[in-house]
Amino acid sequence: MTETVKAPSPSKPPSKPKSSWVNLVVDFGPLLVFFLAYRHFAPTDENNMVGTVTAVIKGTVAFMVATVIALAVSKWRLGHISPMLWLTTVLILGFGALTVIFRDPFYVQIKPTAVYLLFSVVLFVGLLKGKPMLKYLLQSAFEGLNEEGWMKLSRNWAWFFLVLAVLNTALVYTVSFDTWMQAKLWGFTVLSFLFTFSQLPMVLKHGMGEEAKEELIENPPHD
């Protein structure tokens, strides 16, 4: 009596690690740490410039440490660090160091402008060369999104980053540090999510699947 030997079932490809909460922590955790540290050390008297600068310095140091930790968490939990995160971290550490050395909040305030302009230029240069650079900056391949969709997404984010750069620069020169920080933490974050949602009809039209849609919402490009 012969035994039937079952063919081994094909092994499933390793699934991508679930990253929703990790992406949120990595993307927005350091900024929240900066905000909380500054609020903790900020003087009650708004005219106390020495106390305000000291609070900014301490918040900046906390921001830099949290950014490095976020980089390690991204590598540990997601298995990779995107080029966008690498570039952002380098600029945060660079401008953060200038803030601490010169004891001037201007440098940490102007950092987002530098980040936004850098990403905008990279994306525009890619468009001129016919390459969707957002795909490489994010190091993502959203399921089903075709090349035309990537090009349009790169174009739209290039313009959006440019608008954010102009907006951040205007705020730096027109409002107080406290108001700027509130706008940076809440206003810019909300704007980025709203802009990400506005791109969904376009990317779905160009073949992006539901799973990739969730990934895009959970991990929008950021500074």
mmCIF file of C-alpha atoms in Angstrom:
data_model
loop_
_atom_site.group_PDB
_atom_site.id
_atom_site.type_symbol
_atom_site.label_atom_id
_atom_site.label_comp_id
_atom_site.label_asym_id
_atom_site.label_seq_id
_atom_site.Cartn_x
_atom_site.Cartn_y
_atom_site.Cartn_z
ATOM 1 C CA MET A 1 0.000 0.000 0.000
ATOM 2 C CA THR A 2 1.560 3.211 -1.136
ATOM 3 C CA GLU A 3 1.351 6.386 0.864
ATOM 4 C CA THR A 4 0.495 9.611 -0.842
ATOM 5 C CA VAL A 5 3.071 12.211 -0.158
ATOM 6 C CA LYS A 6 1.687 15.719 0.043
ATOM 7 C CA ALA A 7 3.652 18.335 -1.765
ATOM 8 C CA PRO A 8 4.964 20.959 0.591
ATOM 9 C CA SER A 9 2.845 24.062 0.506
ATOM 10 C CA PRO A 10 4.643 27.057 -0.912
ATOM 11 C CA SER A 11 5.999 29.249 1.810
ATOM 12 C CA LYS A 12 4.382 32.627 2.130
ATOM 13 C CA PRO A 13 6.568 35.625 1.538
ATOM 14 C CA PRO A 14 7.489 37.364 4.753
ATOM 15 C CA SER A 15 4.915 39.963 5.579
ATOM 16 C CA LYS A 16 5.916 43.552 6.076
ATOM 17 C CA PRO A 17 6.071 44.541 9.728
ATOM 18 C CA LYS A 18 3.041 46.427 10.928
ATOM 19 C CA SER A 19 4.251 49.962 11.289
ATOM 20 C CA SER A 20 1.306 52.254 12.030
ATOM 21 C CA TRP A 21 2.193 53.263 15.594
ATOM 22 C CA VAL A 22 5.921 52.984 14.927
ATOM 23 C CA ASN A 23 5.703 55.439 12.024
ATOM 24 C CA LEU A 24 3.791 57.914 14.177
ATOM 25 C CA VAL A 25 6.361 57.664 16.966
ATOM 26 C CA VAL A 26 9.310 57.985 14.579
ATOM 27 C CA ASP A 27 7.788 60.836 12.576
ATOM 28 C CA PHE A 28 6.226 62.995 15.267
ATOM 29 C CA GLY A 29 7.669 61.749 18.566
ATOM 30 C CA PRO A 30 10.827 63.935 18.536
ATOM 31 C CA LEU A 31 8.813 67.061 17.694
ATOM 32 C CA LEU A 32 6.430 66.326 20.581
ATOM 33 C CA VAL A 33 9.407 65.809 22.913
ATOM 34 C CA PHE A 34 10.782 69.193 21.822
ATOM 35 C CA PHE A 35 7.443 70.855 22.509
ATOM 36 C CA LEU A 36 7.007 69.251 25.944
ATOM 37 C CA ALA A 37 10.587 69.979 27.001
ATOM 38 C CA TYR A 38 10.302 73.605 25.966
ATOM 39 C CA ARG A 39 6.961 74.044 27.739
ATOM 40 C CA HIS A 40 8.414 72.457 30.886
ATOM 41 C CA PHE A 41 11.420 74.804 31.066
ATOM 42 C CA ALA A 42 9.803 77.945 29.603
ATOM 43 C CA PRO A 43 9.540 80.870 32.041
ATOM 44 C CA THR A 44 6.126 82.158 33.040
ATOM 45 C CA ASP A 45 7.193 85.683 32.124
ATOM 46 C CA GLU A 46 7.124 86.029 28.325
ATOM 47 C CA ASN A 47 9.544 88.983 28.550
ATOM 48 C CA ASN A 48 12.221 86.822 30.192
ATOM 49 C CA MET A 49 14.329 86.339 27.056
ATOM 50 C CA VAL A 50 17.194 84.632 28.894
ATOM 51 C CA GLY A 51 14.795 82.066 30.353
ATOM 52 C CA THR A 52 13.133 81.556 26.969
ATOM 53 C CA VAL A 53 16.454 80.970 25.214
ATOM 54 C CA THR A 54 17.506 78.536 27.965
ATOM 55 C CA ALA A 55 14.241 76.628 27.501
ATOM 56 C CA VAL A 56 14.817 76.506 23.743
ATOM 57 C CA ILE A 57 18.345 75.146 24.251
ATOM 58 C CA LYS A 58 17.127 72.409 26.610
ATOM 59 C CA GLY A 59 14.248 71.579 24.285
ATOM 60 C CA THR A 60 16.635 71.401 21.332
ATOM 61 C CA VAL A 61 18.951 68.981 23.136
ATOM 62 C CA ALA A 62 15.944 66.798 23.993
ATOM 63 C CA PHE A 63 14.839 67.046 20.359
ATOM 64 C CA MET A 64 18.236 65.854 19.096
ATOM 65 C CA VAL A 65 18.346 62.929 21.523
ATOM 66 C CA ALA A 66 14.765 61.911 20.643
ATOM 67 C CA THR A 67 15.602 62.082 16.929
ATOM 68 C CA VAL A 68 18.522 59.670 17.326
ATOM 69 C CA ILE A 69 16.305 57.334 19.363
ATOM 70 C CA ALA A 70 13.627 57.515 16.646
ATOM 71 C CA LEU A 71 16.267 56.557 14.078
ATOM 72 C CA ALA A 72 17.205 53.488 16.153
ATOM 73 C CA VAL A 73 13.522 52.548 16.631
ATOM 74 C CA SER A 74 12.934 52.756 12.868
ATOM 75 C CA LYS A 75 15.836 50.388 12.221
ATOM 76 C CA TRP A 76 14.772 48.019 15.011
ATOM 77 C CA ARG A 77 11.039 47.823 14.327
ATOM 78 C CA LEU A 78 10.830 48.473 10.576
ATOM 79 C CA GLY A 79 14.135 46.959 9.526
ATOM 80 C CA HIS A 80 15.233 50.014 7.557
ATOM 81 C CA ILE A 81 15.798 53.748 7.673
ATOM 82 C CA SER A 82 14.431 55.715 4.749
ATOM 83 C CA PRO A 83 16.658 58.275 2.996
ATOM 84 C CA MET A 84 14.119 60.945 3.972
ATOM 85 C CA LEU A 85 14.572 60.090 7.660
ATOM 86 C CA TRP A 86 18.376 60.061 7.287
ATOM 87 C CA LEU A 87 18.370 63.520 5.680
ATOM 88 C CA THR A 88 15.958 64.919 8.256
ATOM 89 C CA THR A 89 18.060 63.566 11.127
ATOM 90 C CA VAL A 90 21.283 65.057 9.748
ATOM 91 C CA LEU A 91 19.659 68.486 9.399
ATOM 92 C CA ILE A 92 18.056 68.295 12.853
ATOM 93 C CA LEU A 93 21.422 67.489 14.451
ATOM 94 C CA GLY A 94 23.196 70.162 12.403
ATOM 95 C CA PHE A 95 20.770 73.005 13.072
ATOM 96 C CA GLY A 96 20.269 71.789 16.639
ATOM 97 C CA ALA A 97 24.005 72.007 17.251
ATOM 98 C CA LEU A 98 24.053 75.568 15.858
ATOM 99 C CA THR A 99 21.179 76.468 18.193
ATOM 100 C CA VAL A 100 23.056 75.152 21.218
ATOM 101 C CA ILE A 101 26.436 76.628 20.253
ATOM 102 C CA PHE A 102 25.182 80.120 19.396
ATOM 103 C CA ARG A 103 22.297 80.051 21.894
ATOM 104 C CA ASP A 104 19.988 81.358 19.191
ATOM 105 C CA PRO A 105 16.499 79.840 18.602
ATOM 106 C CA PHE A 106 16.623 81.059 14.995
ATOM 107 C CA TYR A 107 18.538 77.998 13.838
ATOM 108 C CA VAL A 108 16.063 75.434 15.140
ATOM 109 C CA GLN A 109 13.222 77.547 13.729
ATOM 110 C CA ILE A 110 14.729 77.806 10.256
ATOM 111 C CA LYS A 111 15.552 74.078 10.171
ATOM 112 C CA PRO A 112 12.127 73.092 8.751
ATOM 113 C CA THR A 113 12.606 75.608 5.928
ATOM 114 C CA ALA A 114 15.923 73.969 5.043
ATOM 115 C CA VAL A 115 14.333 70.507 5.140
ATOM 116 C CA TYR A 116 11.331 71.531 3.035
ATOM 117 C CA LEU A 117 13.502 73.291 0.458
ATOM 118 C CA LEU A 118 15.883 70.335 0.226
ATOM 119 C CA PHE A 119 13.070 67.855 -0.383
ATOM 120 C CA SER A 120 11.355 70.219 -2.822
ATOM 121 C CA VAL A 121 14.541 70.697 -4.856
ATOM 122 C CA VAL A 122 15.268 66.947 -4.898
ATOM 123 C CA LEU A 123 11.735 66.202 -6.114
ATOM 124 C CA PHE A 124 11.766 68.954 -8.772
ATOM 125 C CA VAL A 125 15.172 67.818 -10.079
ATOM 126 C CA GLY A 126 13.834 64.267 -10.239
ATOM 127 C CA LEU A 127 10.818 65.454 -12.225
ATOM 128 C CA LEU A 128 13.102 67.202 -14.725
ATOM 129 C CA LYS A 129 14.980 63.926 -15.145
ATOM 130 C CA GLY A 130 11.768 61.906 -15.367
ATOM 131 C CA LYS A 131 12.319 60.150 -12.026
ATOM 132 C CA PRO A 132 9.763 60.014 -9.170
ATOM 133 C CA MET A 133 12.236 60.796 -6.395
ATOM 134 C CA LEU A 134 9.567 60.562 -3.673
ATOM 135 C CA LYS A 135 9.594 56.809 -4.232
ATOM 136 C CA TYR A 136 13.296 56.691 -3.365
ATOM 137 C CA LEU A 137 13.108 59.192 -0.500
ATOM 138 C CA LEU A 138 10.361 57.200 1.197
ATOM 139 C CA GLN A 139 11.917 53.896 0.136
ATOM 140 C CA SER A 140 8.385 52.603 -0.353
ATOM 141 C CA ALA A 141 6.661 50.775 -3.174
ATOM 142 C CA PHE A 142 2.976 51.405 -2.557
ATOM 143 C CA GLU A 143 1.106 48.374 -3.833
ATOM 144 C CA GLY A 144 -0.232 48.882 -7.358
ATOM 145 C CA LEU A 145 0.808 52.527 -7.767
ATOM 146 C CA ASN A 146 2.102 52.932 -11.298
ATOM 147 C CA GLU A 147 4.937 55.144 -12.525
ATOM 148 C CA GLU A 148 2.593 57.937 -13.615
ATOM 149 C CA GLY A 149 1.050 57.957 -10.152
ATOM 150 C CA TRP A 150 4.480 58.230 -8.537
ATOM 151 C CA MET A 151 5.397 61.107 -10.847
ATOM 152 C CA LYS A 152 2.239 63.014 -9.978
ATOM 153 C CA LEU A 153 2.686 62.308 -6.268
ATOM 154 C CA SER A 154 6.289 63.563 -6.448
ATOM 155 C CA ARG A 155 5.183 66.695 -8.316
ATOM 156 C CA ASN A 156 2.430 67.496 -5.834
ATOM 157 C CA TRP A 157 4.654 66.987 -2.794
ATOM 158 C CA ALA A 158 7.406 69.099 -4.390
ATOM 159 C CA TRP A 159 5.019 72.055 -4.598
ATOM 160 C CA PHE A 160 3.604 71.372 -1.136
ATOM 161 C CA PHE A 161 7.081 71.295 0.425
ATOM 162 C CA LEU A 162 7.840 74.608 -1.288
ATOM 163 C CA VAL A 163 4.660 76.153 0.164
ATOM 164 C CA LEU A 164 5.585 74.853 3.643
ATOM 165 C CA ALA A 165 9.085 76.350 3.312
ATOM 166 C CA VAL A 166 7.631 79.773 2.502
ATOM 167 C CA LEU A 167 5.054 79.486 5.298
ATOM 168 C CA ASN A 168 7.607 78.447 7.913
ATOM 169 C CA THR A 169 9.965 81.265 6.948
ATOM 170 C CA ALA A 170 7.142 83.803 7.179
ATOM 171 C CA LEU A 171 6.217 82.553 10.672
ATOM 172 C CA VAL A 172 9.831 82.695 11.875
ATOM 173 C CA TYR A 173 10.040 86.400 11.060
ATOM 174 C CA THR A 174 6.542 87.473 12.117
ATOM 175 C CA VAL A 175 5.503 85.627 15.299
ATOM 176 C CA SER A 176 6.975 84.731 18.690
ATOM 177 C CA PHE A 177 8.856 81.500 19.273
ATOM 178 C CA ASP A 178 5.972 80.073 21.294
ATOM 179 C CA THR A 179 3.455 80.836 18.544
ATOM 180 C CA TRP A 180 5.800 79.421 15.911
ATOM 181 C CA MET A 181 6.216 76.202 17.858
ATOM 182 C CA GLN A 182 2.467 75.788 18.320
ATOM 183 C CA ALA A 183 1.996 76.278 14.564
ATOM 184 C CA LYS A 184 4.816 73.847 13.762
ATOM 185 C CA LEU A 185 3.532 71.083 16.008
ATOM 186 C CA TRP A 186 -0.187 71.346 15.347
ATOM 187 C CA GLY A 187 -0.711 73.441 12.218
ATOM 188 C CA PHE A 188 1.940 71.914 9.957
ATOM 189 C CA THR A 189 1.104 68.386 11.108
ATOM 190 C CA VAL A 190 -2.590 68.869 10.326
ATOM 191 C CA LEU A 191 -1.729 70.456 6.967
ATOM 192 C CA SER A 192 0.464 67.481 6.051
ATOM 193 C CA PHE A 193 -2.251 64.963 6.898
ATOM 194 C CA LEU A 194 -4.917 66.957 5.048
ATOM 195 C CA PHE A 195 -2.658 67.185 2.009
ATOM 196 C CA THR A 196 -1.978 63.445 2.189
ATOM 197 C CA PHE A 197 -5.717 62.732 2.234
ATOM 198 C CA SER A 198 -6.218 65.065 -0.729
ATOM 199 C CA GLN A 199 -3.855 62.860 -2.770
ATOM 200 C CA LEU A 200 -5.860 59.652 -2.224
ATOM 201 C CA PRO A 201 -8.263 60.040 -5.193
ATOM 202 C CA MET A 202 -5.315 60.577 -7.541
ATOM 203 C CA VAL A 203 -3.198 57.657 -6.322
ATOM 204 C CA LEU A 204 -6.210 55.299 -6.199
ATOM 205 C CA LYS A 205 -6.949 56.286 -9.785
ATOM 206 C CA HIS A 206 -3.417 55.238 -10.673
ATOM 207 C CA GLY A 207 -3.742 51.750 -9.237
ATOM 208 C CA MET A 208 -2.767 52.013 -5.571
ATOM 209 C CA GLY A 209 -4.383 49.309 -3.441
ATOM 210 C CA GLU A 210 -6.202 49.589 -0.126
ATOM 211 C CA GLU A 211 -3.266 48.270 1.919
ATOM 212 C CA ALA A 212 -0.932 50.800 0.349
ATOM 213 C CA LYS A 213 -3.512 53.535 0.947
ATOM 214 C CA GLU A 214 -3.374 52.821 4.672
ATOM 215 C CA GLU A 215 0.436 52.890 4.553
ATOM 216 C CA LEU A 216 0.426 56.291 2.837
ATOM 217 C CA ILE A 217 -1.971 57.731 5.417
ATOM 218 C CA GLU A 218 0.030 56.318 8.333
ATOM 219 C CA ASN A 219 3.385 57.475 7.010
ATOM 220 C CA PRO A 220 3.123 60.708 5.019
ATOM 221 C CA PRO A 221 6.325 62.465 3.945
ATOM 222 C CA HIS A 222 7.467 64.786 6.714
ATOM 223 C CA ASP A 223 10.296 67.032 7.814
#
